[in-house]
Short mmCIF file of C-alpha atoms in Angstrom, two decimals:
data_model
loop_
_atom_site.label_atom_id
_atom_site.label_comp_id
_atom_site.label_asym_id
_atom_site.label_seq_id
_atom_site.Cartn_x
_atom_site.Cartn_y
_atom_site.Cartn_z
CA MET A 394 107.25 83.95 115.91
CA LEU A 395 105.35 81.77 113.61
CA ILE A 396 107.11 80.85 110.39
CA LEU A 397 104.25 78.55 108.85
CA ARG A 398 105.98 76.84 105.64
CA ARG A 399 104.45 76.40 102.00
CA SER A 400 102.57 73.52 103.19
CA ASP A 401 101.20 74.78 106.42
CA VAL A 402 100.14 77.57 103.64
CA VAL A 403 98.72 75.32 101.36
CA GLU A 404 96.54 73.19 104.03
CA THR A 405 95.39 75.78 106.20
CA LEU A 406 93.62 77.80 102.66
CA ARG A 407 92.45 73.45 101.00
CA ASP A 408 89.40 74.08 99.43
CA GLN A 409 88.79 77.78 100.66
CA GLU A 410 87.77 79.17 97.72
CA LEU A 411 84.57 81.16 98.49
CA ALA A 412 86.65 82.19 102.44
CA ILE A 413 89.13 83.08 100.61
CA ILE A 414 87.37 85.86 97.93
CA ASP A 415 85.28 87.20 100.51
CA VAL A 416 88.70 88.06 102.37
CA VAL A 417 89.20 89.55 98.83
CA ALA A 418 86.29 91.83 98.98
CA GLU A 419 86.74 92.60 102.10
CA ALA A 420 90.18 94.49 101.28
CA TYR A 421 88.40 95.50 98.65
CA ARG A 422 85.42 97.22 100.31
CA LEU A 423 87.84 98.37 103.20
CA HIS A 424 90.38 99.98 100.43
CA ASP A 425 87.42 102.00 98.62
CA ALA A 426 86.91 103.32 101.84
CA GLY A 427 90.03 104.70 102.96
CA SER A 428 90.59 101.51 106.18
CA THR A 429 94.19 100.88 103.98
CA THR A 430 97.57 102.28 103.31
CA LEU A 431 98.79 101.15 100.43
CA PRO A 432 102.44 102.43 99.77
CA HIS A 433 103.27 102.67 96.30
CA SER A 434 105.56 98.84 94.87
CA THR A 435 109.12 98.59 94.92
CA PHE A 436 110.16 97.11 92.56
CA LEU A 437 114.15 96.00 92.82
CA ARG A 438 115.02 95.15 88.98
CA PHE A 439 119.10 94.40 87.70
CA PRO A 440 121.64 96.84 85.45
CA GLU A 441 122.69 93.08 83.65
CA GLU A 442 121.03 91.89 80.62
CA ARG A 443 120.21 88.88 81.18
CA HIS A 444 118.88 89.72 84.35
CA ARG A 445 116.60 92.23 81.61
CA ARG A 446 112.77 90.55 82.70
CA ASP A 447 114.11 89.72 86.52
CA ARG A 448 112.74 91.00 89.29
CA ILE A 449 111.82 91.68 93.44
CA ILE A 450 109.12 93.37 93.82
CA GLY A 451 108.38 94.96 97.49
CA LEU A 452 104.67 95.11 98.61
CA PRO A 453 103.80 97.02 102.52
CA ALA A 454 100.43 97.51 103.18
CA TYR A 455 98.46 98.16 106.03
CA ARG A 456 94.77 96.70 106.93
CA GLY A 457 92.15 98.54 109.36
CA GLY A 458 88.88 97.29 110.08
CA ALA A 459 88.00 95.24 112.80
CA ALA A 460 91.64 93.26 112.83
CA PRO A 461 93.25 95.70 111.51
CA ILE A 462 96.55 93.89 110.68
CA ALA A 463 100.48 94.82 109.30
CA GLY A 464 102.97 93.63 106.71
CA MET A 465 104.32 93.32 103.63
CA LYS A 466 104.44 90.84 100.86
CA TRP A 467 108.52 90.08 98.91
CA ILE A 468 108.10 88.21 96.14
CA ALA A 469 110.56 87.72 93.19
CA SER A 470 109.86 87.38 89.17
CA PHE A 471 112.47 85.19 86.88
CA PRO A 472 109.44 84.71 83.89
CA GLY A 473 113.52 82.24 83.45
CA ASN A 474 112.76 80.20 85.75
CA VAL A 475 110.11 77.99 84.20
CA THR A 476 111.94 77.11 80.89
CA ALA A 477 114.75 75.37 83.99
CA GLY A 478 111.55 73.99 85.68
CA LEU A 479 111.21 76.02 88.10
CA GLU A 480 108.28 78.45 89.20
CA ARG A 481 108.45 81.93 87.98
CA ALA A 482 107.15 82.96 91.19
CA THR A 483 108.52 82.36 94.57
CA ALA A 484 107.85 85.09 98.10
CA THR A 485 107.27 85.68 101.73
CA VAL A 486 105.15 87.79 103.93
CA VAL A 487 105.73 89.23 107.54
CA LEU A 488 102.84 90.71 109.44
CA ASN A 489 103.28 93.27 111.91
CA SER A 490 101.04 94.03 115.13
CA VAL A 491 99.55 97.41 114.85
CA GLU A 492 99.85 97.84 118.31
CA ASN A 493 103.78 97.58 118.95
CA GLY A 494 105.76 96.90 115.52
CA ARG A 495 106.65 93.60 116.03
CA PRO A 496 106.34 90.96 113.76
CA THR A 497 103.60 88.66 114.31
CA ALA A 498 104.45 85.57 111.38
CA PHE A 499 106.79 84.90 108.68
CA LEU A 500 104.77 83.19 105.81
CA GLU A 501 106.08 81.07 102.73
CA GLY A 502 103.73 83.51 100.20
CA SER A 503 103.42 82.27 96.27
CA VAL A 504 100.54 80.25 98.34
CA ILE A 505 98.77 83.70 99.06
CA SER A 506 100.36 85.34 96.13
CA ALA A 507 98.27 83.05 93.37
CA LYS A 508 95.63 82.68 95.60
CA ARG A 509 94.70 86.62 96.24
CA THR A 510 95.39 86.96 92.27
CA ALA A 511 92.64 84.16 91.73
CA ALA A 512 90.64 85.54 94.25
CA SER A 513 90.11 89.18 92.85
CA ALA A 514 89.68 87.49 88.56
CA ALA A 515 86.83 85.64 90.24
CA LEU A 516 85.33 88.09 92.15
CA ALA A 517 85.75 90.25 89.13
CA ALA A 518 84.13 88.00 86.85
CA ARG A 519 80.86 87.21 89.68
CA LEU A 520 80.50 91.02 89.97
CA LEU A 521 81.21 92.36 84.90
CA ALA A 522 80.12 89.37 83.73
CA GLY A 523 76.74 91.04 83.30
CA PRO A 524 73.99 88.82 83.92
CA ASP A 525 74.36 85.87 81.85
CA THR A 526 76.10 83.08 84.50
CA PRO A 527 79.37 82.40 81.94
CA THR A 528 79.91 78.74 81.79
CA GLY A 529 82.45 79.04 80.04
CA VAL A 530 86.18 80.23 80.22
CA THR A 531 89.14 81.32 77.56
CA LEU A 532 92.39 81.26 79.79
CA VAL A 533 95.90 82.09 77.97
CA GLY A 534 98.17 81.28 79.38
CA CYS A 535 98.93 78.31 81.07
CA GLY A 536 100.73 78.07 83.81
CA VAL A 537 100.47 77.97 88.16
CA ILE A 538 98.02 81.52 88.15
CA ASN A 539 95.33 80.78 85.39
CA LEU A 540 95.31 77.88 87.02
CA GLU A 541 94.89 78.76 91.03
CA ILE A 542 91.77 81.72 88.40
CA LEU A 543 90.29 78.27 86.84
CA ARG A 544 89.42 76.86 90.35
CA PHE A 545 88.42 79.90 91.53
CA LEU A 546 86.09 80.70 89.18
CA ALA A 547 85.28 77.56 89.58
CA ALA A 548 83.68 77.34 92.73
CA ALA A 549 82.23 81.19 92.20
CA LEU A 550 81.12 80.92 89.06
CA PRO A 551 78.70 77.29 89.39
CA GLY A 552 77.25 76.78 85.72
CA LEU A 553 81.50 76.41 84.83
CA ALA A 554 81.64 73.52 82.50
CA GLU A 555 84.56 74.56 80.27
CA ALA A 556 87.87 75.77 79.48
CA THR A 557 89.81 76.25 76.59
CA LEU A 558 93.43 77.09 77.26
CA TYR A 559 96.29 78.06 74.44
CA ASP A 560 99.14 79.38 75.19
CA GLN A 561 102.47 79.63 73.24
CA ASP A 562 104.03 76.55 74.41
CA PRO A 563 102.15 73.55 73.09
CA ALA A 564 103.55 71.76 75.64
CA ARG A 565 102.49 73.36 78.39
CA ALA A 566 98.25 74.07 77.00
CA GLU A 567 99.02 69.67 77.19
CA ALA A 568 99.92 69.51 80.28
CA PHE A 569 97.98 72.26 82.54
CA ALA A 570 95.19 70.02 81.47
CA ARG A 571 96.15 67.18 82.30
CA THR A 572 96.27 68.87 85.51
CA SER A 573 93.41 70.68 85.61
CA ALA A 574 90.95 67.25 85.29
CA GLU A 575 92.33 66.63 88.75
CA ALA A 576 92.70 69.98 90.03
CA VAL A 577 89.10 71.66 88.77
CA PRO A 578 87.29 67.65 87.69
CA GLY A 579 84.17 69.48 86.47
CA VAL A 580 85.33 71.53 84.12
CA ARG A 581 86.39 70.27 80.59
CA THR A 582 89.33 70.66 79.02
CA VAL A 583 89.55 71.98 75.24
CA LEU A 584 92.68 72.59 73.82
CA ALA A 585 93.19 76.02 71.59
CA SER A 586 95.31 75.44 68.31
CA THR A 587 95.56 78.82 67.56
CA LEU A 588 95.26 82.47 69.21
CA ASP A 589 92.51 83.78 67.71
CA GLN A 590 90.56 79.97 68.38
CA ALA A 591 91.17 80.25 72.07
CA LEU A 592 89.60 84.47 71.82
CA ALA A 593 87.08 83.14 70.28
CA ALA A 594 85.26 80.58 72.02
CA HIS A 595 84.11 82.04 74.74
CA PRO A 596 83.00 85.89 75.97
CA LEU A 597 84.87 85.35 79.31
CA LEU A 598 88.44 86.09 79.13
CA SER A 599 91.87 85.32 81.42
CA LEU A 600 95.28 86.58 79.98
CA ALA A 601 98.08 85.61 82.76
CA THR A 602 101.23 84.75 80.59
CA THR A 603 104.62 86.93 80.93
CA ALA A 604 104.18 89.59 77.72
CA ALA A 605 106.52 92.30 78.68
CA GLU A 606 105.29 94.18 75.61
CA PRO A 607 101.60 94.84 74.27
CA HIS A 608 100.95 91.84 71.80
CA LEU A 609 97.63 91.65 71.95
CA ASP A 610 93.90 93.44 70.69
CA LEU A 611 90.33 91.59 71.35
CA SER A 612 88.95 92.22 68.02
CA PRO A 613 88.19 87.81 67.83
CA CYS A 614 86.52 87.89 71.92
CA PRO A 615 83.23 88.31 71.49
CA PRO A 616 81.40 91.33 71.50
CA GLY A 617 81.21 92.76 75.00
CA SER A 618 83.62 89.83 76.38
CA THR A 619 84.79 90.20 79.78
CA VAL A 620 88.21 89.66 79.75
CA LEU A 621 90.67 89.08 83.22
CA HIS A 622 93.24 91.38 82.04
CA VAL A 623 95.39 89.64 84.83
CA SER A 624 99.30 89.67 83.74
CA LEU A 625 98.40 93.91 82.63
CA ARG A 626 100.67 94.26 79.79
CA ASP A 627 99.41 91.73 77.46
CA LEU A 628 96.60 94.49 75.78
CA THR A 629 96.99 97.77 73.52
CA VAL A 630 96.81 101.02 73.78
CA GLN A 631 93.38 101.39 71.85
CA THR A 632 92.18 98.27 72.75
CA ILE A 633 92.25 99.51 76.50
CA LEU A 634 90.24 102.86 74.68
CA ASP A 635 87.95 100.82 73.01
CA ALA A 636 86.49 98.93 77.00
CA VAL A 637 85.16 99.05 80.01
CA ASN A 638 87.80 99.40 81.74
CA ILE A 639 87.48 98.24 85.95
CA VAL A 640 90.96 98.27 88.31
CA ASP A 641 92.10 97.39 91.48
CA ASP A 642 93.17 101.23 91.98
CA THR A 643 93.90 104.08 89.32
CA ASP A 644 97.50 104.98 91.04
CA HIS A 645 99.15 101.59 91.07
CA VAL A 646 97.86 100.14 87.78
CA CYS A 647 98.46 103.22 85.94
CA ARG A 648 102.79 102.13 86.62
CA GLU A 649 105.55 100.43 86.18
CA ARG A 650 104.19 100.18 81.75
CA THR A 651 101.52 98.06 82.39
CA SER A 652 98.84 98.86 79.26
CA LEU A 653 97.37 101.19 81.41
CA HIS A 654 100.09 103.58 81.73
CA LEU A 655 101.10 103.24 78.24
CA THR A 656 97.53 104.67 77.60
CA GLU A 657 97.62 107.21 79.96
CA GLN A 658 101.22 108.42 78.52
CA HIS A 659 98.93 108.29 75.58
CA THR A 660 96.57 110.18 76.16
CA GLY A 661 97.42 112.81 78.29
CA ASN A 662 94.82 111.60 81.76
CA ARG A 663 93.47 108.63 83.18
CA ASP A 664 90.32 108.70 81.31
CA PHE A 665 89.37 105.46 80.56
CA VAL A 666 89.37 104.23 83.80
CA THR A 667 85.65 103.71 84.48
CA ALA A 668 85.80 102.68 88.37
CA GLN A 669 87.39 100.83 91.23
CA ILE A 670 86.55 97.57 91.48
CA GLY A 671 85.84 98.86 95.37
CA ALA A 672 83.84 101.71 94.57
CA LEU A 673 81.25 98.77 93.06
CA LEU A 674 80.85 96.60 95.52
CA ARG A 675 80.52 98.73 98.20
CA GLY A 676 77.76 100.83 95.70
CA THR A 677 79.26 104.14 95.38
CA ALA A 678 80.45 103.28 91.56
CA GLN A 679 78.07 101.52 88.84
CA LEU A 680 79.31 99.70 85.64
CA ARG A 681 76.33 99.77 82.91
CA ARG A 682 77.75 98.43 80.19
CA GLU A 683 77.62 99.25 76.62
CA PRO A 684 76.36 96.34 74.11
CA GLY A 685 78.81 94.87 72.06
CA ARG A 686 81.65 96.86 74.80
CA HIS A 687 84.02 94.61 75.84
CA VAL A 688 84.45 95.04 80.86
CA VAL A 689 88.25 94.91 80.77
CA TYR A 690 89.58 94.31 84.60
CA SER A 691 93.09 94.86 85.35
CA PRO A 692 93.93 94.28 88.57
CA PHE A 693 97.61 95.60 90.06
CA GLY A 694 97.16 92.72 92.93
CA LEU A 695 97.62 94.80 95.96
CA GLY A 696 99.74 94.70 98.53
CA VAL A 697 96.91 94.55 101.01
CA LEU A 698 95.37 91.69 99.77
CA ASP A 699 97.87 89.59 99.87
CA ILE A 700 98.75 91.02 104.05
CA ALA A 701 94.61 89.93 104.51
CA LEU A 702 94.58 86.24 103.33
CA ALA A 703 98.00 85.80 105.52
CA GLU A 704 96.11 86.97 107.84
CA PHE A 705 93.50 84.85 107.42
CA VAL A 706 96.60 81.72 107.18
CA ARG A 707 98.06 83.27 110.43
CA ALA A 708 94.96 82.77 112.95
CA ARG A 709 93.59 79.30 111.03
CA ALA A 710 96.52 77.82 111.65
CA GLU A 711 97.42 79.24 114.48
CA ARG A 712 94.12 77.54 115.30
CA ASP A 713 94.26 74.22 113.80
CA GLY A 714 97.63 74.08 115.58
CA ARG A 715 100.33 74.51 111.90
CA GLY A 716 103.79 76.00 112.07
CA THR A 717 106.14 76.30 114.23
CA ARG A 718 106.37 78.39 116.88
CA VAL A 719 109.96 80.57 117.23
CA PRO A 720 108.85 81.91 120.88
CA ASP A 721 112.93 83.59 121.50
CA PHE A 722 113.45 85.03 117.77
CA LEU A 723 113.27 88.64 119.81
CA ALA A 724 115.34 87.72 122.17
CA SER A 725 118.91 89.56 122.28
#
């Protein structure tokens, strides 16, 4: 068993944004081709009212292809941690051999989770934004995920020069601006004083909030905006119906009271979903943008991405001699 701490994962993935986007894209292609197994995520919730927003999620997955791997991510999301100065999400990933089922690696998973989420968003921005490469992005929600998304967007969209920031807590937006100046020095940040001002700033928008219920429409956005709906519960049912909707997996994303799940309950069907991103990547589906109509990308966050990126980390860490090897982990 190879055990990789957070610091091991961070060092292994440093400056690897484009390679990570490639790992995520290949996982989506394999998923669309039927070369993955992806059971529904398991949501562990708690009966106490004080834990109403808290959950721990298990995401098992198998990725086939040239180097098959299986495993599971176990990720806890406790939004109240933010006010206590702690990270909202913590995670671990276990990888298993598909030859004998034995565990091969145990990794700190929050870095993997954040980076695969950001890579998925950046991949979608590059794929969906149309012929004009975006030069600016609006980030709503100034936390870890949008910081990673900004980092990956800067790698995927070389012309990106400006990010407009909005958070319900202005101090978080200010802290984000300071951090991003160091993390992504090539992108200038602008603080928006209102949400509508932020939404109107750029035709590329990333939503990474802790919203539990839909609260937002896209009327202030420039016509034909590309929206990375990463937090999945921000947009109203009518907003989803008015958009061209791209998802990572229709069956997975229409669960757990996401905006798309609520839209399915409202309409009784899933006809509002245009395509899955893996099909766009493989060319088995086409995106036809309609003048003035927003394109919304809603990724549920497939466990196969975590497993694929964790295996990428494991292989590179072993090559570089990182981590702690426990040879007698399974010894009796």
